[in-house]
Amino acid sequence: MTIKENVVALLTSKSPAAEATPRTLGRVILGAAMVFAGVGHLTFARQDFQAQVPDFVPLDPDVTVLASGVVEIALGSSLILLKSRRAAIGLVVAVFFVAVFPGNVAQWANHRDAFGLDTDQARATRLIFQPVLIAWALWSTGAWDALRGRR
């Protein structure tokens, strides 16, 4: 299969590989963490999330945080609740994690304290975990296997 065929198949089919118990547990935990973080965007951690909005984003930081919180809640809920298209959802979640990564870089580059990350070392360590989240989204939903043509 070509890459294009794999992506089309990913977006239009279920992924049996995502049904395995460890993957299911991983997917539900990731989804719950995303819902929790999304609620944090809207409520108790709103100012902390504003510290991650890069200066180049043309929207007001609060609007950016609120919008990304709604998206995060929707994606987290989709990971947990939707029985079909898990691989496609996993791909979208991975893309979301890539899209918000510049915020983590901005927090580090601009020396902004938030979430208890009050040193450059702590902020730099946080950067290492974004690829882990991307891999987690792809693995726990079966998206990785679907993209590689193994369903």
Coordinates of C-alpha atoms in Angstrom, one line a residue:
M1 CA 0.0 0.0 0.0
T2 CA 1.1 3.5 -0.7
I3 CA 1.2 6.1 2.1
K4 CA -1.9 7.8 0.6
E5 CA -3.8 4.4 0.6
N6 CA -2.7 3.9 4.2
V7 CA -4.0 7.3 5.3
V8 CA -7.3 6.8 3.4
A9 CA -7.7 3.3 5.1
L10 CA -6.8 4.9 8.4
L11 CA -9.5 7.5 8.1
T12 CA -12.2 5.1 6.9
S13 CA -11.8 1.9 9.0
K14 CA -11.7 0.6 12.5
S15 CA -8.4 -0.6 13.9
P16 CA -8.6 -4.0 15.6
A17 CA -5.1 -3.5 17.0
A18 CA -6.4 -0.8 19.2
E19 CA -8.7 -3.2 21.0
A20 CA -5.9 -4.9 23.0
T21 CA -6.3 -4.4 26.7
P22 CA -3.0 -2.4 27.3
R23 CA -3.8 -0.2 24.4
T24 CA -7.3 0.3 25.6
L25 CA -6.1 1.2 29.0
G26 CA -3.5 3.6 27.5
R27 CA -6.1 5.2 25.3
V28 CA -8.5 5.8 28.2
I29 CA -5.8 7.1 30.5
L30 CA -4.6 9.5 27.7
G31 CA -8.2 10.6 27.0
A32 CA -8.9 11.2 30.7
A33 CA -5.7 13.2 31.0
M34 CA -6.7 15.3 28.0
V35 CA -10.1 16.0 29.4
F36 CA -8.6 17.0 32.7
A37 CA -6.1 19.3 31.0
G38 CA -8.8 20.8 28.9
V39 CA -10.9 21.6 31.9
G40 CA -7.8 23.1 33.4
H41 CA -7.5 25.4 30.3
L42 CA -11.0 26.7 31.1
T43 CA -10.8 26.9 34.8
F44 CA -8.0 26.4 37.5
A45 CA -4.9 26.4 35.2
R46 CA -5.9 29.1 32.8
Q47 CA -3.1 31.5 33.7
D48 CA -0.5 28.7 33.6
F49 CA -1.6 27.7 30.1
Q50 CA -1.4 31.4 29.0
A51 CA 2.4 31.2 29.8
Q52 CA 2.7 28.7 27.0
V53 CA 1.1 30.7 24.3
P54 CA 3.9 31.7 21.9
D55 CA 4.2 35.4 21.1
F56 CA 3.7 34.8 17.3
V57 CA 0.1 33.5 17.9
P58 CA -2.1 36.3 16.5
L59 CA -5.0 35.7 19.0
D60 CA -5.3 36.9 22.6
P61 CA -3.6 34.4 24.9
D62 CA -6.8 33.8 26.8
V63 CA -8.8 33.1 23.7
T64 CA -6.0 30.7 22.5
V65 CA -6.1 28.9 25.9
L66 CA -9.9 28.7 25.9
A67 CA -10.1 27.4 22.3
S68 CA -7.3 24.8 22.8
G69 CA -9.0 23.7 26.0
V70 CA -12.3 23.0 24.2
V71 CA -10.4 21.1 21.5
E72 CA -8.5 19.1 24.1
I73 CA -11.7 18.1 25.9
A74 CA -13.3 17.1 22.6
L75 CA -10.2 15.0 21.6
G76 CA -9.9 13.4 25.0
S77 CA -13.6 12.5 25.1
S78 CA -13.3 11.1 21.6
L79 CA -10.4 8.9 22.7
I80 CA -12.6 7.5 25.5
L81 CA -16.0 7.3 24.0
L82 CA -15.9 6.7 20.2
K83 CA -15.8 3.0 19.4
S84 CA -15.0 3.4 15.7
R85 CA -12.3 5.4 13.9
R86 CA -9.9 5.1 16.9
A87 CA -6.9 5.1 14.6
A88 CA -8.1 8.3 12.9
I89 CA -8.7 10.0 16.3
G90 CA -5.2 8.9 17.4
L91 CA -3.7 10.5 14.3
V92 CA -5.6 13.8 15.0
V93 CA -4.5 13.7 18.7
A94 CA -0.9 13.2 17.6
V95 CA -1.2 16.2 15.2
F96 CA -2.7 18.2 18.1
F97 CA 0.3 17.4 20.2
V98 CA 2.6 18.5 17.4
A99 CA 0.6 21.7 17.0
V100 CA 0.9 22.7 20.7
F101 CA 4.6 21.8 21.0
P102 CA 5.7 25.4 20.0
G103 CA 3.9 26.5 23.2
N104 CA 6.1 24.3 25.3
V105 CA 9.2 25.6 23.4
A106 CA 8.0 29.2 24.0
Q107 CA 7.6 28.6 27.7
W108 CA 11.2 27.3 27.8
A109 CA 12.7 30.0 25.4
N110 CA 11.0 32.9 27.2
H111 CA 11.7 31.5 30.7
R112 CA 8.1 31.6 31.7
D113 CA 7.2 29.9 35.0
A114 CA 4.0 27.8 35.0
F115 CA 2.9 24.4 36.2
G116 CA 5.8 24.5 38.8
L117 CA 8.3 24.6 35.9
D118 CA 10.4 27.4 37.3
T119 CA 13.9 26.6 36.0
D120 CA 15.2 26.2 32.5
Q121 CA 16.1 22.6 33.3
A122 CA 12.5 21.8 34.3
R123 CA 11.1 23.5 31.3
A124 CA 13.6 21.7 29.0
T125 CA 12.8 18.3 30.6
R126 CA 9.1 19.0 29.8
L127 CA 10.0 19.3 26.1
I128 CA 11.2 15.7 26.1
F129 CA 7.8 14.4 27.0
Q130 CA 5.9 15.8 24.0
P131 CA 7.2 13.1 21.7
V132 CA 6.1 10.6 24.3
L133 CA 2.6 11.9 24.1
I134 CA 2.6 11.7 20.3
A135 CA 3.8 8.1 20.4
W136 CA 1.3 7.3 23.1
A137 CA -1.6 8.7 21.0
L138 CA -0.4 6.7 17.9
W139 CA 0.2 3.5 19.8
S140 CA -2.8 3.4 22.0
T141 CA -5.3 3.9 19.2
G142 CA -3.6 1.6 16.7
A143 CA -2.8 4.6 14.4
W144 CA 0.8 3.6 14.2
D145 CA -0.1 0.1 12.9
A146 CA -2.7 1.5 10.5
L147 CA -0.3 4.0 9.0
R148 CA 2.2 1.2 8.4
G149 CA -0.5 -0.8 6.7
R150 CA -0.8 -3.4 9.5
R151 CA -4.4 -3.6 10.6

